[in-house]
Amino acid sequence: MKLLRYGIKGFEKPGVLDDQGQIRDLSGYIDDISGSALSDEAISNLRKLDLNTLPKVAGNPRIGSCVNHVGKFICIGLNYADHAAEANMPVPEEPIIFNKWTSAISGPNDDVEIPIGSTKTDWEVELGVVIGKAGRYISESDAMDYIAGYCVINDVSEREWQIERGGTWDKGKGFDTFGPIGPWLVTRDEVPNPHKLGLWLEVDGHRYQNGNTNTLIFKIPEIIAYLSRCMSLQPGDIISTGTPPGVGMGIKPNAVYLKPGQTMKLGIDGLGEQQQFTVAAK
């Protein structure tokens, strides 16, 4: 199933995409795409619905982030060897963990704000993993059972604040609008092999990133098991698994960064596409 949230920001309703690509309203069955609605049992109950009997959503409504009430937005850094090389950083021996603040979360097609004074705002297409049930000290062999589904994420990053201002990466990762998520949460049964997905990103029609999740250094079961040793994982937590090469920071001889008035377009096989327009923050 392709679950989504649609409507005015802050007032989104739960929905599902039918076989014809039409949004159907799920608000008669669940309150939101979050928490308990992400359990195996809840998703199984939704799967039993005849989507053709659900109310059609008219027009082309705004699409919100595909998960609401996200508790933790966890990211894995340098998880593609060729991206580590372009960043002039060693391939990590253990997963590099950082966070995006949940206030950064936005819809997949909402505007992305270039922070005031920023000259180094960058793009990163990433595979997102949405946790469906709580767990800690999870084994790699059981890890995939804790996944509700997958989604597209743009891990927008301000490199000066991330790298040059001291402290952790988190500062450059969590600006408002720096976490577009969606358009859909694609349930795990529709993604038989998340380690074989093409992912790409373009800016103003130029393709900068063109990778595949088959080159992830740390695979998803290892990531989940590792994180669950550091923290408990809860339904609705999101893990962004890293970006392939082609980010603006890595372009030689001169890095390329975003400025207001540009269009980013990105996608992952089977998980949909995003498109954001960049604007100056006020």
Coordinates of C-alpha atoms in Angstrom, one line a residue:
M1 CA 0.0 0.0 0.0
K2 CA 1.0 3.6 -0.6
L3 CA -0.1 5.6 2.4
L4 CA 0.0 9.4 2.5
R5 CA -1.3 12.5 4.2
Y6 CA -2.9 15.3 2.2
G7 CA -4.3 18.7 2.9
I8 CA -3.4 22.1 4.4
K9 CA -0.3 22.1 6.5
G10 CA -1.2 21.2 10.1
F11 CA -4.6 19.8 9.1
E12 CA -3.7 16.9 6.8
K13 CA -5.9 13.8 6.5
P14 CA -4.8 10.2 6.0
G15 CA -5.1 8.8 2.6
V16 CA -4.1 5.9 0.3
L17 CA -3.2 5.7 -3.3
D18 CA -5.4 3.3 -5.4
D19 CA -4.3 1.4 -8.4
Q20 CA -5.2 4.2 -10.7
G21 CA -3.1 6.7 -8.8
Q22 CA -6.2 8.3 -7.3
I23 CA -6.0 9.5 -3.6
R24 CA -8.7 7.8 -1.4
D25 CA -9.7 9.2 2.0
L26 CA -8.8 7.0 5.0
S27 CA -10.1 9.3 7.7
G28 CA -13.1 7.1 8.3
Y29 CA -10.8 4.3 9.4
I30 CA -7.7 5.9 11.0
D31 CA -7.0 9.3 12.5
D32 CA -3.6 9.7 11.0
I33 CA -0.5 7.9 9.5
S34 CA 1.4 7.7 12.8
G35 CA 2.0 5.6 15.8
S36 CA -0.3 2.6 16.2
A37 CA -1.5 3.0 12.6
L38 CA 1.9 1.7 11.5
S39 CA 1.7 -1.7 13.2
D40 CA 1.6 -4.9 11.2
E41 CA -2.0 -5.5 12.4
A42 CA -3.2 -2.0 11.5
I43 CA -1.6 -2.1 8.1
S44 CA -3.1 -5.6 7.5
N45 CA -6.6 -4.3 8.4
L46 CA -6.1 -1.4 5.9
R47 CA -5.0 -3.9 3.3
K48 CA -8.4 -5.7 3.6
L49 CA -10.3 -2.5 2.5
D50 CA -11.7 -2.3 -1.0
L51 CA -10.0 1.0 -2.0
N52 CA -12.6 1.5 -4.7
T53 CA -15.3 2.0 -2.1
L54 CA -13.4 4.8 -0.3
P55 CA -14.2 8.4 -1.0
K56 CA -12.1 9.9 -3.8
V57 CA -10.1 13.1 -3.0
A58 CA -10.9 15.7 -5.6
G59 CA -8.3 17.9 -7.4
N60 CA -4.6 17.9 -6.6
P61 CA -4.3 18.6 -2.9
R62 CA -1.1 19.4 -1.2
I63 CA 0.7 16.3 0.0
G64 CA 2.1 16.4 3.5
S65 CA 4.9 14.4 5.1
C66 CA 3.8 10.7 4.9
V67 CA 4.2 10.2 8.6
N68 CA 3.0 12.5 11.4
H69 CA 4.1 12.8 15.1
V70 CA 7.6 11.6 14.3
G71 CA 9.4 10.9 17.6
K72 CA 12.9 10.6 16.2
F73 CA 14.4 11.6 12.8
I74 CA 17.6 9.6 12.8
C75 CA 20.2 9.9 9.9
I76 CA 23.2 7.8 8.9
G77 CA 26.2 9.7 7.5
L78 CA 28.6 8.7 4.9
N79 CA 26.8 5.4 4.2
Y80 CA 28.0 5.1 0.6
A81 CA 31.7 4.7 0.1
D82 CA 31.8 6.9 -3.0
H83 CA 30.1 9.7 -1.1
A84 CA 32.6 9.4 1.7
A85 CA 35.3 9.8 -1.0
E86 CA 33.8 12.9 -2.5
A87 CA 33.5 14.4 1.0
N88 CA 37.2 13.6 1.6
M89 CA 36.3 11.5 4.7
P90 CA 37.3 7.9 5.5
V91 CA 34.8 5.1 5.1
P92 CA 33.3 4.7 8.5
E93 CA 33.9 1.5 10.5
E94 CA 30.6 1.9 12.4
P95 CA 27.4 3.8 11.4
I96 CA 27.7 7.6 11.8
I97 CA 24.6 8.8 13.6
F98 CA 23.2 12.3 13.6
N99 CA 19.7 13.8 13.9
K100 CA 17.4 16.1 12.1
W101 CA 15.0 18.0 14.3
T102 CA 11.4 17.0 13.8
S103 CA 10.6 20.7 13.1
A104 CA 12.6 20.3 9.9
I105 CA 9.9 17.9 8.5
S106 CA 7.9 19.2 5.6
G107 CA 5.9 17.8 2.7
P108 CA 7.6 16.4 -0.4
N109 CA 6.7 19.3 -2.6
D110 CA 6.8 22.2 -0.1
D111 CA 9.3 25.0 -0.6
V112 CA 12.7 24.6 0.9
E113 CA 14.0 27.7 2.7
I114 CA 17.6 28.8 2.2
P115 CA 18.6 30.0 5.7
I116 CA 19.4 33.6 6.2
G117 CA 23.1 34.2 5.3
S118 CA 23.6 30.7 3.9
T119 CA 25.9 30.1 0.9
K120 CA 26.3 26.4 1.3
T121 CA 22.9 24.7 1.3
D122 CA 23.1 21.3 -0.3
W123 CA 20.9 18.4 -1.4
E124 CA 20.9 14.7 -0.5
V125 CA 18.4 12.1 -1.8
E126 CA 18.0 9.3 0.7
L127 CA 16.0 6.1 1.3
G128 CA 13.9 6.5 4.5
V129 CA 12.9 3.6 6.7
V130 CA 9.8 4.1 8.9
I131 CA 9.6 2.0 12.1
G132 CA 6.4 0.2 12.7
K133 CA 6.8 -1.3 16.2
A134 CA 8.8 -0.6 19.3
G135 CA 12.0 -2.4 20.1
R136 CA 15.4 -2.3 21.6
Y137 CA 18.4 -4.6 21.3
I138 CA 17.0 -5.9 18.1
S139 CA 18.9 -8.6 16.2
E140 CA 19.8 -8.2 12.6
S141 CA 17.8 -11.3 11.8
D142 CA 14.6 -9.8 13.2
A143 CA 15.3 -6.2 12.2
M144 CA 13.2 -6.1 9.0
D145 CA 10.1 -7.1 11.0
Y146 CA 10.2 -3.7 12.7
I147 CA 9.8 -1.8 9.5
A148 CA 6.4 -0.4 8.5
G149 CA 7.6 0.9 5.2
Y150 CA 9.8 3.1 3.1
C151 CA 9.8 6.6 1.7
V152 CA 11.8 9.2 -0.1
I153 CA 13.8 11.8 1.9
N154 CA 15.7 14.9 0.9
D155 CA 18.3 15.4 3.6
V156 CA 18.8 19.1 2.9
S157 CA 22.0 20.3 4.6
E158 CA 23.8 23.6 5.3
R159 CA 27.5 22.6 5.0
E160 CA 29.0 25.6 6.8
W161 CA 26.8 25.0 9.9
Q162 CA 27.4 21.2 9.6
I163 CA 31.2 21.2 9.2
E164 CA 32.7 24.6 9.9
R165 CA 30.9 26.0 12.9
G166 CA 32.1 23.4 15.5
G167 CA 30.1 20.8 17.4
T168 CA 27.9 18.2 15.8
W169 CA 26.5 17.8 12.3
D170 CA 23.1 18.3 13.7
K171 CA 23.3 22.1 13.5
G172 CA 23.5 22.1 9.7
K173 CA 20.9 19.4 9.2
G174 CA 17.9 20.7 11.2
F175 CA 16.9 24.0 9.7
D176 CA 13.2 24.4 9.1
T177 CA 12.1 22.7 5.8
F178 CA 15.3 20.7 5.6
G179 CA 13.4 17.3 5.9
P180 CA 11.0 16.8 3.0
I181 CA 9.4 13.3 3.4
G182 CA 7.2 11.4 1.1
P183 CA 5.1 11.5 -1.0
W184 CA 4.1 8.1 0.2
L185 CA 4.9 5.6 2.9
V186 CA 5.2 2.4 0.8
T187 CA 4.5 -0.6 3.0
R188 CA 7.3 -3.1 3.3
D189 CA 5.4 -5.9 1.5
E190 CA 5.6 -3.8 -1.7
V191 CA 9.4 -3.4 -1.4
P192 CA 10.8 -6.9 -1.6
N193 CA 14.4 -5.8 -1.7
P194 CA 15.2 -2.3 -0.4
H195 CA 18.8 -2.8 -1.2
K196 CA 18.2 -2.7 -4.9
L197 CA 16.5 0.7 -5.5
G198 CA 17.7 3.4 -7.9
L199 CA 17.7 6.9 -6.4
W200 CA 18.4 10.2 -8.1
L201 CA 18.3 13.9 -7.7
E202 CA 18.2 16.8 -10.2
V203 CA 18.6 20.6 -9.7
D204 CA 17.1 22.7 -12.5
G205 CA 17.0 19.7 -14.8
H206 CA 20.6 18.7 -14.3
R207 CA 21.1 15.3 -12.7
Y208 CA 23.6 15.4 -10.0
Q209 CA 22.9 12.2 -8.1
N210 CA 22.2 8.8 -9.7
G211 CA 22.9 5.9 -7.3
N212 CA 21.5 2.6 -6.0
T213 CA 20.9 1.3 -2.5
N214 CA 22.9 -1.8 -3.4
T215 CA 26.0 0.2 -2.6
L216 CA 25.0 1.0 1.0
I217 CA 27.9 0.3 3.4
F218 CA 25.7 -0.6 6.3
K219 CA 22.6 -2.4 5.2
I220 CA 19.2 -1.8 6.8
P221 CA 19.2 -4.7 9.2
E222 CA 22.6 -3.7 10.5
I223 CA 21.5 -0.1 10.9
I224 CA 18.3 -1.0 12.9
A225 CA 20.2 -3.4 15.1
Y226 CA 22.9 -0.9 15.8
L227 CA 20.5 2.0 16.6
S228 CA 18.5 -0.2 18.9
R229 CA 21.6 -0.7 21.0
C230 CA 21.8 3.1 21.5
M231 CA 18.1 3.9 21.9
S232 CA 14.7 2.3 21.8
L233 CA 13.0 2.6 18.5
Q234 CA 9.3 3.6 18.4
P235 CA 6.5 3.4 15.9
G236 CA 6.8 6.5 13.6
D237 CA 10.5 6.9 14.0
I238 CA 12.2 7.6 10.7
I239 CA 15.7 6.5 9.7
S240 CA 17.4 8.2 6.7
T241 CA 19.9 5.8 5.5
G242 CA 22.5 8.0 3.7
T243 CA 23.1 9.5 0.3
P244 CA 25.0 8.4 -2.8
P245 CA 27.6 10.6 -4.5
G246 CA 26.7 13.8 -6.4
V247 CA 26.1 16.2 -3.6
G248 CA 26.9 19.9 -4.3
M249 CA 29.8 19.9 -1.7
G250 CA 31.6 17.1 -3.7
I251 CA 31.6 18.7 -7.1
K252 CA 35.1 19.4 -8.4
P253 CA 36.8 21.8 -8.9
N254 CA 34.2 24.1 -7.4
A255 CA 31.4 23.0 -5.1
V256 CA 27.8 23.9 -6.2
Y257 CA 25.2 25.0 -3.7
L258 CA 21.6 25.9 -3.8
K259 CA 20.2 29.5 -4.0
P260 CA 16.7 30.9 -4.0
G261 CA 14.7 30.3 -7.2
Q262 CA 15.9 26.8 -8.0
T263 CA 14.0 23.5 -8.4
M264 CA 15.0 20.2 -6.9
K265 CA 13.5 17.0 -8.2
L266 CA 14.3 13.6 -6.7
G267 CA 12.9 10.1 -6.5
I268 CA 13.5 6.4 -5.7
D269 CA 12.3 3.4 -7.7
G270 CA 8.8 2.5 -6.6
L271 CA 8.6 5.1 -3.8
G272 CA 7.6 8.2 -5.8
E273 CA 9.1 11.6 -6.5
Q274 CA 9.5 14.9 -4.8
Q275 CA 9.9 18.4 -6.2
Q276 CA 10.9 21.5 -4.2
F277 CA 11.3 25.1 -5.0
T278 CA 14.0 27.0 -3.1
V279 CA 13.1 30.3 -1.4
A280 CA 14.9 32.7 0.9
A281 CA 14.1 32.3 4.5
K282 CA 12.6 35.3 6.2

